mmCIF file of C-alpha atoms in Angstrom:
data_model
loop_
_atom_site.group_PDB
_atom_site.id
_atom_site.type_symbol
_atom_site.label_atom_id
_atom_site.label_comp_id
_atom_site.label_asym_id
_atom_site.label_seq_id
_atom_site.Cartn_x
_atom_site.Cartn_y
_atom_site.Cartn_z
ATOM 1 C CA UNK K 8 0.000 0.000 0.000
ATOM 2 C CA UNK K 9 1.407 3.472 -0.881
ATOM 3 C CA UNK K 10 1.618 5.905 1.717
ATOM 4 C CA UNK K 11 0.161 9.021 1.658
ATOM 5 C CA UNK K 12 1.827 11.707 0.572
ATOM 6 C CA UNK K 13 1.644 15.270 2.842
ATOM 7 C CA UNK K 14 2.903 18.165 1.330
ATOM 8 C CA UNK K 15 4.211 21.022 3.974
ATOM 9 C CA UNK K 16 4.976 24.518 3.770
ATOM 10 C CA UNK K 17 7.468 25.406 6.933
ATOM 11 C CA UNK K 18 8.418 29.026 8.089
ATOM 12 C CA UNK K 19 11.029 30.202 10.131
ATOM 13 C CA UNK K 20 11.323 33.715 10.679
ATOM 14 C CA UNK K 21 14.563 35.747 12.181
ATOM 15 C CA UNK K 22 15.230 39.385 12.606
ATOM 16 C CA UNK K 23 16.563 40.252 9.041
ATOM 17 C CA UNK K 24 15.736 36.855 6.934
ATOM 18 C CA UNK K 25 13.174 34.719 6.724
ATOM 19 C CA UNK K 26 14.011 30.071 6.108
ATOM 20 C CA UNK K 27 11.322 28.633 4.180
ATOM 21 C CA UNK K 28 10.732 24.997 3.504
ATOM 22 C CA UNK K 29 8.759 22.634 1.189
ATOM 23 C CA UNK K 30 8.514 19.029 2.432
ATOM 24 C CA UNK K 31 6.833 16.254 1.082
ATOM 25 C CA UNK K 32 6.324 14.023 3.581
ATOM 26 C CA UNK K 33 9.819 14.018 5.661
ATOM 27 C CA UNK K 34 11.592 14.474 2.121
ATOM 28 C CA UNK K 35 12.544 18.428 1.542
ATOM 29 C CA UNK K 36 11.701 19.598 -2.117
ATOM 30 C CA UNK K 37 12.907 22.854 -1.934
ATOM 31 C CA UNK K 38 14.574 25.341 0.848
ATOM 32 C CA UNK K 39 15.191 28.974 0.962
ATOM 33 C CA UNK K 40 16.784 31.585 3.290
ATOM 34 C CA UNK K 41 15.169 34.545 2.120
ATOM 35 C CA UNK K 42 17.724 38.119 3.178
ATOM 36 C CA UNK K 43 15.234 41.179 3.838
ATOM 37 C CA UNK K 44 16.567 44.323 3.495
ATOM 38 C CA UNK K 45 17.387 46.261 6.213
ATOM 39 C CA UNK K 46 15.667 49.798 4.617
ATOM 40 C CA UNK K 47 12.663 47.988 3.645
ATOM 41 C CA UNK K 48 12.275 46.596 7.083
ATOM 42 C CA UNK K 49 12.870 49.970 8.931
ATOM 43 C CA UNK K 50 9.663 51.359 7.209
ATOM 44 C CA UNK K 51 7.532 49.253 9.668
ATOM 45 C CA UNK K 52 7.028 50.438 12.991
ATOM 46 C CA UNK K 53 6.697 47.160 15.069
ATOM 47 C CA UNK K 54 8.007 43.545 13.581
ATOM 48 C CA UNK K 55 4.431 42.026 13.296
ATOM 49 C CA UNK K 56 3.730 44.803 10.872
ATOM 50 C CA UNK K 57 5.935 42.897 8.812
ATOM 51 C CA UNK K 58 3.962 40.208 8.408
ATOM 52 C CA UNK K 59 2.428 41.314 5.016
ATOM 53 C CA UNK K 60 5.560 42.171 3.561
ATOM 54 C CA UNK K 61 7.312 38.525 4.390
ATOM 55 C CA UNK K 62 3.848 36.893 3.259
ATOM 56 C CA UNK K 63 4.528 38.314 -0.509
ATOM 57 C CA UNK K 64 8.376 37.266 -0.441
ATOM 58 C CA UNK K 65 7.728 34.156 0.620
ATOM 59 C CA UNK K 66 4.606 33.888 -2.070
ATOM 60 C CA UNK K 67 7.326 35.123 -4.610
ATOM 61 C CA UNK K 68 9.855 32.924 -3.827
ATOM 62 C CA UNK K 69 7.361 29.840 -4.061
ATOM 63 C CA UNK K 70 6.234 31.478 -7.566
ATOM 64 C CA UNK K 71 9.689 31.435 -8.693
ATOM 65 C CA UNK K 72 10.632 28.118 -8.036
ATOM 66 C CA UNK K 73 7.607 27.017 -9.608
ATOM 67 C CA UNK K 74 5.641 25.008 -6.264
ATOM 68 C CA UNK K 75 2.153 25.070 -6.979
ATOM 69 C CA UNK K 76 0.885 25.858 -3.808
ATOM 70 C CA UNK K 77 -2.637 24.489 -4.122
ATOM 71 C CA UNK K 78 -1.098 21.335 -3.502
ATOM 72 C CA UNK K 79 0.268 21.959 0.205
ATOM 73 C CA UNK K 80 -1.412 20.094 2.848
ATOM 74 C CA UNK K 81 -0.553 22.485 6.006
ATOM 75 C CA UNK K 82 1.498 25.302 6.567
ATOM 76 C CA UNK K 83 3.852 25.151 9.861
ATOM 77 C CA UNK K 84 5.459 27.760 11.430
ATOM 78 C CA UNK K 85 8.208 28.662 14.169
ATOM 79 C CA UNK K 86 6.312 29.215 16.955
ATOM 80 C CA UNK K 87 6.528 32.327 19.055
ATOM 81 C CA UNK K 88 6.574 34.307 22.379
ATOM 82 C CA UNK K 89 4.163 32.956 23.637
ATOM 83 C CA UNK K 90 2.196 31.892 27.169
ATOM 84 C CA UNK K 91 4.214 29.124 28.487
ATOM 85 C CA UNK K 92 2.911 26.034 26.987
ATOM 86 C CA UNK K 93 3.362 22.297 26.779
ATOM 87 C CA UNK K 94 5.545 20.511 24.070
ATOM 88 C CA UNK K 95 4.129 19.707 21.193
ATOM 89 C CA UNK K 96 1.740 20.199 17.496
ATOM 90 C CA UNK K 97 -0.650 22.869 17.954
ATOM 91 C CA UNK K 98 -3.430 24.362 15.419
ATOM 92 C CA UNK K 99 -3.037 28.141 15.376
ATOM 93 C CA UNK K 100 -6.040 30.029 16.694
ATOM 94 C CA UNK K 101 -7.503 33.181 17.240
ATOM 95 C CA UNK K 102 -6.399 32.935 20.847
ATOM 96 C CA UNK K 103 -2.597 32.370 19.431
ATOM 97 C CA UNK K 104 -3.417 34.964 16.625
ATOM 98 C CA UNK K 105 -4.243 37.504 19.517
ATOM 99 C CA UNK K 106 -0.928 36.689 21.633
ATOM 100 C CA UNK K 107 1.504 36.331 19.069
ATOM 101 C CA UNK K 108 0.341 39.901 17.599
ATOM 102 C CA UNK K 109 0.313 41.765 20.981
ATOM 103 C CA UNK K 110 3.206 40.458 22.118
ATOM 104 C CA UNK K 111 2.156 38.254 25.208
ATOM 105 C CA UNK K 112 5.689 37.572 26.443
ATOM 106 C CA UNK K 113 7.882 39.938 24.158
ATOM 107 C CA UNK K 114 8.236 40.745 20.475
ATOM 108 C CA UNK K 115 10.524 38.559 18.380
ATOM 109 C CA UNK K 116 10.775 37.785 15.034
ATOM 110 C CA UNK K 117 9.637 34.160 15.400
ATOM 111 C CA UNK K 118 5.922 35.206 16.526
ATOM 112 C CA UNK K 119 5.737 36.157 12.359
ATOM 113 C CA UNK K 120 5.871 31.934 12.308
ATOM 114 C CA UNK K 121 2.237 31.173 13.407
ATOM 115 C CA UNK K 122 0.996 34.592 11.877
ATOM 116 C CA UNK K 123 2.573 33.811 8.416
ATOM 117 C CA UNK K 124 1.750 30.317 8.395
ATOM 118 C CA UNK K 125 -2.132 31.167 9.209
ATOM 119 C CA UNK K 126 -2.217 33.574 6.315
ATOM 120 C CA UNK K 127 -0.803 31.316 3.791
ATOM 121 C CA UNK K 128 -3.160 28.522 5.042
ATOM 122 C CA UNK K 129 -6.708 30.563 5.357
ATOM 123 C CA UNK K 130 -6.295 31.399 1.753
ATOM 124 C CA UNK K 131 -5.946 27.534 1.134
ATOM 125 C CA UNK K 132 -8.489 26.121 3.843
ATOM 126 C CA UNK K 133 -5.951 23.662 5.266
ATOM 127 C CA UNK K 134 -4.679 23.569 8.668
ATOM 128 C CA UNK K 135 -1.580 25.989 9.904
ATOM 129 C CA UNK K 136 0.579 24.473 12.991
ATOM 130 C CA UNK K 137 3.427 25.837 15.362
ATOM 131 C CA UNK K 138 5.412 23.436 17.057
ATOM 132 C CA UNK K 139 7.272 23.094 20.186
ATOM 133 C CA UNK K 140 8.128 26.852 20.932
ATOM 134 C CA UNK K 141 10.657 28.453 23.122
ATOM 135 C CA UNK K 142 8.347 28.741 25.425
ATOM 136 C CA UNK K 143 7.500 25.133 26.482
ATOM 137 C CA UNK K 144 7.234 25.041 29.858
ATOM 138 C CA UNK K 145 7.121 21.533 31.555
ATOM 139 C CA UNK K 146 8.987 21.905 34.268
ATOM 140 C CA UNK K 147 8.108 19.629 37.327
ATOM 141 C CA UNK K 148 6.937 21.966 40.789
ATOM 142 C CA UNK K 149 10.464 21.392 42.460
ATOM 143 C CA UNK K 150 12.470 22.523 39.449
ATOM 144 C CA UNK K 151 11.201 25.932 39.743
ATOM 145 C CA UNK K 152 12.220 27.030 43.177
ATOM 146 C CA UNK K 153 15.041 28.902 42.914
ATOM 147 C CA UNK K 154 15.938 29.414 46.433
ATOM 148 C CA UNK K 155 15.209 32.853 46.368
ATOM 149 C CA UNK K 156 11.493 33.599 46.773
ATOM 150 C CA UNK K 157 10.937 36.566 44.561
ATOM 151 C CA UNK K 158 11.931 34.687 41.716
ATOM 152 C CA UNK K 159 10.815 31.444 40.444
ATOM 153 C CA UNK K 160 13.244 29.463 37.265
ATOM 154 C CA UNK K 161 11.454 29.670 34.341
ATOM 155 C CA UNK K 162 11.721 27.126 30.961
ATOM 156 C CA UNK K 163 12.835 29.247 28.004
ATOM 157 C CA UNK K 164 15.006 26.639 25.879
ATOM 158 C CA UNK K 165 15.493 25.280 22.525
ATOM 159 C CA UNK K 166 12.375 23.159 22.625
ATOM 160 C CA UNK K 167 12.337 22.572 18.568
ATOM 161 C CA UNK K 168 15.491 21.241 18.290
ATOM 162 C CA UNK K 169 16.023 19.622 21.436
ATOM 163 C CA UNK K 170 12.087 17.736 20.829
ATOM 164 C CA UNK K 171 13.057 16.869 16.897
ATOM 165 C CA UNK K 172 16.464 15.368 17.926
ATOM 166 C CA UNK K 173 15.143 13.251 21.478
ATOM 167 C CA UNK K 174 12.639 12.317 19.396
ATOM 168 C CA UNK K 175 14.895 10.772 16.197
ATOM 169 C CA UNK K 176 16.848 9.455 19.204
ATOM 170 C CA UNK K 177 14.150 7.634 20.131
ATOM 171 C CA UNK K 178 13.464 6.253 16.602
ATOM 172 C CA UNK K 179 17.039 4.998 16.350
ATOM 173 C CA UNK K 180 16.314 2.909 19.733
ATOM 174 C CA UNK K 181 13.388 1.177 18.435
ATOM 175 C CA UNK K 182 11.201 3.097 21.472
ATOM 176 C CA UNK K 183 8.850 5.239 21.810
ATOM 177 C CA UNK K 184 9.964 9.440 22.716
ATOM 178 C CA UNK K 185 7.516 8.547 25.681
ATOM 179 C CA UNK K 186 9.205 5.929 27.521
ATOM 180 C CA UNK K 187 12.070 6.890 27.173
ATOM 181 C CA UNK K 188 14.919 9.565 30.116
ATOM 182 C CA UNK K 189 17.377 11.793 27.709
ATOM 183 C CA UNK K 190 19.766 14.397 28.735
ATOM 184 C CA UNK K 191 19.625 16.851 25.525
ATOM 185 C CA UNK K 192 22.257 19.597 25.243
ATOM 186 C CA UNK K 193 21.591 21.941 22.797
ATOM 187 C CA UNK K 194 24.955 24.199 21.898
ATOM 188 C CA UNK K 195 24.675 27.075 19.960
ATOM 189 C CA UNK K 196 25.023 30.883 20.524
ATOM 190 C CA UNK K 197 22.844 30.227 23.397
ATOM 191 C CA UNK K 198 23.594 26.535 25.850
ATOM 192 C CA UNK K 199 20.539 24.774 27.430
ATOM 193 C CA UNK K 200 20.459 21.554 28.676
ATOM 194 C CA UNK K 201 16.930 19.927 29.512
ATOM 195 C CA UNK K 202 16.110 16.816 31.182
ATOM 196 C CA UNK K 203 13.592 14.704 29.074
ATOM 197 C CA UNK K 204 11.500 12.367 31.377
ATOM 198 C CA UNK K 205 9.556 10.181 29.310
ATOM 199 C CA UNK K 206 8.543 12.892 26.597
ATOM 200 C CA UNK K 207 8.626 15.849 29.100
ATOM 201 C CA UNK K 208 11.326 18.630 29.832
ATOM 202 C CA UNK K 209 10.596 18.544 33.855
ATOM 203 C CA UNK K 210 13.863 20.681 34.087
ATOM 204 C CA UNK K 211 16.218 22.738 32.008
ATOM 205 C CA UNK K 212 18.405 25.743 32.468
ATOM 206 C CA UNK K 213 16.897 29.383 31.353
ATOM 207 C CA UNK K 214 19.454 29.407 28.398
ATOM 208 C CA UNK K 215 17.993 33.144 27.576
ATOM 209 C CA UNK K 216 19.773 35.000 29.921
ATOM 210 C CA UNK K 217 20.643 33.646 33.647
ATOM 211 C CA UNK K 218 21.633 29.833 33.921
ATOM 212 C CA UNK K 219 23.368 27.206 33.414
ATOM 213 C CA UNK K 220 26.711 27.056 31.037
ATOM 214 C CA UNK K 221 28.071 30.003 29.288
ATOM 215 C CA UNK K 222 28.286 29.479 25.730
ATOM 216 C CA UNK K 223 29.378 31.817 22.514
ATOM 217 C CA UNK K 224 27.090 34.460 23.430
ATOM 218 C CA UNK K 225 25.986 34.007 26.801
ATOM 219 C CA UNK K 226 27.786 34.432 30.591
ATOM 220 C CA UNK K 227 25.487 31.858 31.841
ATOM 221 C CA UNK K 228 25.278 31.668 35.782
ATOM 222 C CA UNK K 229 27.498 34.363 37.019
ATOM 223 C CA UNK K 230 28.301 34.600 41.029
ATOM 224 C CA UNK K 231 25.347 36.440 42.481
ATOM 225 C CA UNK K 232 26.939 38.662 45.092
ATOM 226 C CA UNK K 233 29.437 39.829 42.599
ATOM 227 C CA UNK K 234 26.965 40.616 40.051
ATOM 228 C CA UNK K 235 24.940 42.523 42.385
ATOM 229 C CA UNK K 236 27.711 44.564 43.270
ATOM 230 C CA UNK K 237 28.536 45.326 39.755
ATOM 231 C CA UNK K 238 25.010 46.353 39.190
ATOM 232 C CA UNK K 239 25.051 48.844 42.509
ATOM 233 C CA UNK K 240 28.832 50.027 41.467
ATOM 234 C CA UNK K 241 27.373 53.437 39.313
ATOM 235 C CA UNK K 242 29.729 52.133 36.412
ATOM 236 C CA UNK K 243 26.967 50.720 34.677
ATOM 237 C CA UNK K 244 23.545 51.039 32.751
ATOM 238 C CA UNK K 245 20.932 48.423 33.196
ATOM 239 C CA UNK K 246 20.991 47.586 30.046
ATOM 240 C CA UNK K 247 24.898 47.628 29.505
ATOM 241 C CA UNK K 248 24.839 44.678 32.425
ATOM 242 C CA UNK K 249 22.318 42.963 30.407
ATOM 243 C CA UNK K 250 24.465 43.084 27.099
ATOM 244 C CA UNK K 251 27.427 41.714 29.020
ATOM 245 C CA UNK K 252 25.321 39.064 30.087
ATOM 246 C CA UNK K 253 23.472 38.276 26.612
ATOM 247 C CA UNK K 254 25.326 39.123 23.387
ATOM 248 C CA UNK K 255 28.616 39.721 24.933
ATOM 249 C CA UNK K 256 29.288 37.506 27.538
ATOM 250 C CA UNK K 257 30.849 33.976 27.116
ATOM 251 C CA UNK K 258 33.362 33.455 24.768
ATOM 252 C CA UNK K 259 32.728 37.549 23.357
ATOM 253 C CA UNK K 260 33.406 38.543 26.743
ATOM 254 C CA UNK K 261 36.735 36.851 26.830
ATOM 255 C CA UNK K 262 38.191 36.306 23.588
ATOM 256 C CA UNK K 263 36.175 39.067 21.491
ATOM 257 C CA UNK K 264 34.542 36.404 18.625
ATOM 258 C CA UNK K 265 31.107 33.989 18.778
ATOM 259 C CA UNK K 266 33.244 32.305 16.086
ATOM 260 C CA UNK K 267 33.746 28.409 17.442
ATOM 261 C CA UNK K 268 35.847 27.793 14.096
ATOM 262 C CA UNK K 269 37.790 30.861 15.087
ATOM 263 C CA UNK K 270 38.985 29.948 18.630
ATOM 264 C CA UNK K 271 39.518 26.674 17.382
ATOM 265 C CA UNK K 272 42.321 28.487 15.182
ATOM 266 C CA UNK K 273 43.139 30.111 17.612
ATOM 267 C CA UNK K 274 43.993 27.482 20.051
ATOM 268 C CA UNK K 275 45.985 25.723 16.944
ATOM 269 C CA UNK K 276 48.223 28.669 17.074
ATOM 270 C CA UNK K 277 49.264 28.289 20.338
ATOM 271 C CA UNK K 278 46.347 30.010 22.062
ATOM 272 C CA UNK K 279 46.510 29.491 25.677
ATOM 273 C CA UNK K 280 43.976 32.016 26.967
ATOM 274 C CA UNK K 281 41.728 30.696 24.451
ATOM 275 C CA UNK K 282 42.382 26.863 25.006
ATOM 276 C CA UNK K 283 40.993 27.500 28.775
ATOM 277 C CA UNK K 284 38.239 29.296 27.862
ATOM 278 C CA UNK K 285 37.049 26.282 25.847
ATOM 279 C CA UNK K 286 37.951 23.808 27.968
ATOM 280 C CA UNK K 287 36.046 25.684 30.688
ATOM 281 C CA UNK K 288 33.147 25.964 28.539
ATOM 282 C CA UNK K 289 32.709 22.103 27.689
ATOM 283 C CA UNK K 290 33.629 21.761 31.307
ATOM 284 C CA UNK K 291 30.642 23.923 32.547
ATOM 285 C CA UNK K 292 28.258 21.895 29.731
ATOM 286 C CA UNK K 293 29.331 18.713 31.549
ATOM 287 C CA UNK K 294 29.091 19.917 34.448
ATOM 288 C CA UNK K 295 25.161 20.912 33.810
ATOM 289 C CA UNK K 296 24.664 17.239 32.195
ATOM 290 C CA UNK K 297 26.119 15.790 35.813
ATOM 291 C CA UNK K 298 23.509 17.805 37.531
ATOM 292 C CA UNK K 299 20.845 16.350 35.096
ATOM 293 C CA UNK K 300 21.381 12.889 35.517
ATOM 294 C CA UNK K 301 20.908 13.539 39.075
ATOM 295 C CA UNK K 302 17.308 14.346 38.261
ATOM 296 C CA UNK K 303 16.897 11.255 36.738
ATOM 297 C CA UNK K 304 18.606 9.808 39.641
ATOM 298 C CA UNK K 305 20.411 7.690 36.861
ATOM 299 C CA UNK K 306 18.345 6.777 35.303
ATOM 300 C CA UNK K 307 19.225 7.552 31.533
ATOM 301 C CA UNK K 308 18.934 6.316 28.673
ATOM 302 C CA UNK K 309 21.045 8.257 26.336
ATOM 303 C CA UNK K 310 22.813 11.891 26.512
ATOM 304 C CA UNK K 311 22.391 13.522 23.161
ATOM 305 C CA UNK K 312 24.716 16.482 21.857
ATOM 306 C CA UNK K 313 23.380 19.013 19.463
ATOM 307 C CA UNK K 314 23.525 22.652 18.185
ATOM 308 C CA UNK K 315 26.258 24.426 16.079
ATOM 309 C CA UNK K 316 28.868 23.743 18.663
ATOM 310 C CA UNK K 317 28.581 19.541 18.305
ATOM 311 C CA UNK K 318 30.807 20.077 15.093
ATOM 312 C CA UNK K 319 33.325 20.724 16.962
ATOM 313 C CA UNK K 320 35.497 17.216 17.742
ATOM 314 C CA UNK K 321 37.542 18.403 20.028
ATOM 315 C CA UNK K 322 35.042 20.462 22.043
ATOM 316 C CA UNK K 323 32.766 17.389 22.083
ATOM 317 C CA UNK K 324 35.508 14.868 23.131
ATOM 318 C CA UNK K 325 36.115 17.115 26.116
ATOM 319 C CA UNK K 326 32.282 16.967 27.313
ATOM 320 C CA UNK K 327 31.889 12.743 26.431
ATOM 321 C CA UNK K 328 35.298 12.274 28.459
ATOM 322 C CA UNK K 329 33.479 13.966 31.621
ATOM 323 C CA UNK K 330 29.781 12.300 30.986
ATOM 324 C CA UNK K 331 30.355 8.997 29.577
ATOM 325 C CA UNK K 332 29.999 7.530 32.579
ATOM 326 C CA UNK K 333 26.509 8.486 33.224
ATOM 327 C CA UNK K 334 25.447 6.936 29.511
ATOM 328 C CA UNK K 335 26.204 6.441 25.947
ATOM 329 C CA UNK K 336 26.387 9.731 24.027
ATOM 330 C CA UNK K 337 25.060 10.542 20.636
ATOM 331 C CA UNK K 338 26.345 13.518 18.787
ATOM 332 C CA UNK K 339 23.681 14.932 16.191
ATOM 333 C CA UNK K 340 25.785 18.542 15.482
ATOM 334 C CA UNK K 341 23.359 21.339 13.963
ATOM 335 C CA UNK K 342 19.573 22.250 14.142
ATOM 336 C CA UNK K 343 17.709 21.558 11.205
ATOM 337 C CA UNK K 344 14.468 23.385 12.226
ATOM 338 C CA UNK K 345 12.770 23.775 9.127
ATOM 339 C CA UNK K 346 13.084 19.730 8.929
ATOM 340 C CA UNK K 347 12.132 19.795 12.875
ATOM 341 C CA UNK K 348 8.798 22.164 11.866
ATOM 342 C CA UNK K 349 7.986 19.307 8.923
ATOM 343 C CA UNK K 350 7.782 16.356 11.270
ATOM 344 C CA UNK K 351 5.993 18.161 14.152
ATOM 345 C CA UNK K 352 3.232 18.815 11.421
ATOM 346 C CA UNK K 353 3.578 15.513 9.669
ATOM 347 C CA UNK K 354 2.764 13.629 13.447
ATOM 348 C CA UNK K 355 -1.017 15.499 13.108
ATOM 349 C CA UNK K 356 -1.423 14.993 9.878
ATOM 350 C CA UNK K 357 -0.811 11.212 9.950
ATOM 351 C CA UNK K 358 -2.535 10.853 13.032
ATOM 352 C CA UNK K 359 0.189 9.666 15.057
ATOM 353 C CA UNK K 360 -0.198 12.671 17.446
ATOM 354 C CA UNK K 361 -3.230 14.875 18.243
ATOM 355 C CA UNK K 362 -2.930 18.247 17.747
ATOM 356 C CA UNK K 363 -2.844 20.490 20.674
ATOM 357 C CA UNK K 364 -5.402 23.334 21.682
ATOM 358 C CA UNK K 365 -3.415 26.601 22.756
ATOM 359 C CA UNK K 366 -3.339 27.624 25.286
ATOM 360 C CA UNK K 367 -2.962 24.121 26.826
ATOM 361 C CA UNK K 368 -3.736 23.025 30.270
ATOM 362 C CA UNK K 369 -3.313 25.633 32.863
ATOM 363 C CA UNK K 370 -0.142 26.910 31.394
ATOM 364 C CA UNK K 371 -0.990 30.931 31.399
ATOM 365 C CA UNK K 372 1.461 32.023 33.491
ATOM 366 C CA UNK K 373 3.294 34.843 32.028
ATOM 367 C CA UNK K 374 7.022 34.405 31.180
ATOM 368 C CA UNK K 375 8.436 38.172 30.530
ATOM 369 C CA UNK K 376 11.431 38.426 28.370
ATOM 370 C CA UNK K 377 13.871 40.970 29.863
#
């Protein structure tokens, strides 16, 4: 018998470009980064005001290469900023429509992704889809006391990724996503590690801006009393702290590049300052992978490496040398989210997962992006 064939439209939207994909069934047919120029995007006061603009490039683009899209089966976009949410494949509607245009937890780029991809799919009657947001909050009721009680930890991670990868994971083990306990570091500009507990993240570090590792981008968990000080010293803005912590922190902060190719050269050339730094940055990613498996007690199944910084061998050997201990790890370098959006759709549309209702559950807590 000859399966069906789905055909999927996937949007990811980002500050200056926006990644399209066309997918038939897991297959991609045809891919895209689309570059918007900076000028044209100035003329709009807010990003969601965008959203027409990016709807006709993306329409043109699809023109151009000639996809007939009366023929798509669902559009899927990136989801957005927005209530905290469970995992998963939801429908976008007019509840989501509302959130993602005001704004609920801050304005981003990626809250053109459910927008965009309800558009496209009104015009066609067929379904539109997010999936798995940065905003999927899981978290068990002990993994968000933070010790101080004006502040409780909040989930803000890379769900898509980390979800599409546990999941393949999962596939390659011949077992259900559901039964199984990962540890999934995701490594990119940002660093979050989140404990998977039979198809739930019940804890992961607020890769955003205040825990865990630092990474690229990112200072990660800094010492509390001295960062208070800092604040209080009269040297410094609010906002300059906050750009040391998130943009220019980690390896910016220290060595002046994001570049992981370039402080691999660097350490080649007899780098010491920048071999340490490294070092100390897989260290702190093991480090945060020890703590996980303690909230497993254990008990885990696989650890699972991803992001833009799992090409890097050396960087990788460092981290599997610390954690290898605690299980086998598999390396999966990148994040292929347009492929990640696909197969979050494809799950509804084959009926091998039901599509979720937002907002889910009783998951309308705020989460406010500083």
């Amino acid at each position: 018998m000859q399966e069906q064939k789905f055909r999927i439209l996937v949007i990811n939207p980002g500050s200056t470009s926006t990644k399209i994909g066309v997918f038939d069934n897991e297959l991609s047919i045809f891919e895209k980064t689309i570059r918007h120029d900076a000028e044209a995007l100035e003329q709009y006061k807010s990003i969601i005001d965008q959203y027409e603009f990016r709807k006709q490039t993306i329409l043109d683009a699809l023109d151009e290469e000639g996809i007939n899209i009366s023929k798509l089966s669902a559009v899927c976009g990136r989801g957005g900023l927005l209530r905290p949410i469970e995992g998963g494949t939801y429908r976008v509607n007019e509840q989501m429509l509302e959130d993602l245009k005001k704004g609920y937890s801050g304005q981003h780029a990626s809250n053109l992704g459910g927008i965009l991809a309800h558009e496209i799919a009104s015009a066609l009657n067929i379904p539109a889809f997010i999936v798995d947001p940065v905003v999927v909050d899981e978290l068990e009721p002990i993994a968000r006391i933070s010790g101080f009680a004006l502040i409780e930890r909040r989930s803000i991670f890379h769900a898509l990724n980390q979800k599409a990868v546990a999941r393949r994971v999962a596939k390659q083990l011949g077992k259900p996503y559901e039964e199984l306990n990962f540890i999934v570091a995701h490594m990119g500009g940002g660093i979050t590690v989140g404990v998977h507990k039979k198809g739930r993240v019940v804890d992961v570090n607020n890769g955003l801006d205040g825990e865990g590792p630092f990474s690229p981008e990112r200072a990660g968990t800094v010492p509390a009393g001295d960062l208070v000080s800092l604040c209080f010293s009269g040297e410094y803005y609010r906002d300059e702290v906050m750009s040391m912590l998130v943009g220019k922190g980690g390896l910016v902060g220290y060595l002046g590049t994001n570049d992981a190719v370039k402080v691999e050269k660097m350490i080649e050339a007899g780098d010491e300052k920048a071999k340490l730094i490294y070092s100390a940055m897989a260290y702190q990613v093991a480090k945060e992978i020890g703590a996980a498996s303690a909230v497993l007690a254990g008990n885990v199944d696989a650890i699972i490496l991803t992001g833009g910084l799992a090409y890097g061998k050396q960087f990788v050997k460092e981290i599997i040398d610390r954690v290898n201990w605690i299980a086998d790890v598999m390396v999966h370098p990148g994040e292929n989210e347009l492929q990640a959006l696909a197969e979050g759709a494809l799950r509804v549309l084959r009926g091998e997962e039901k599509e979720k209702v937002y907002p889910s559950g009783n998951f309308t807590k705020a989460t406010v992006l500083r």
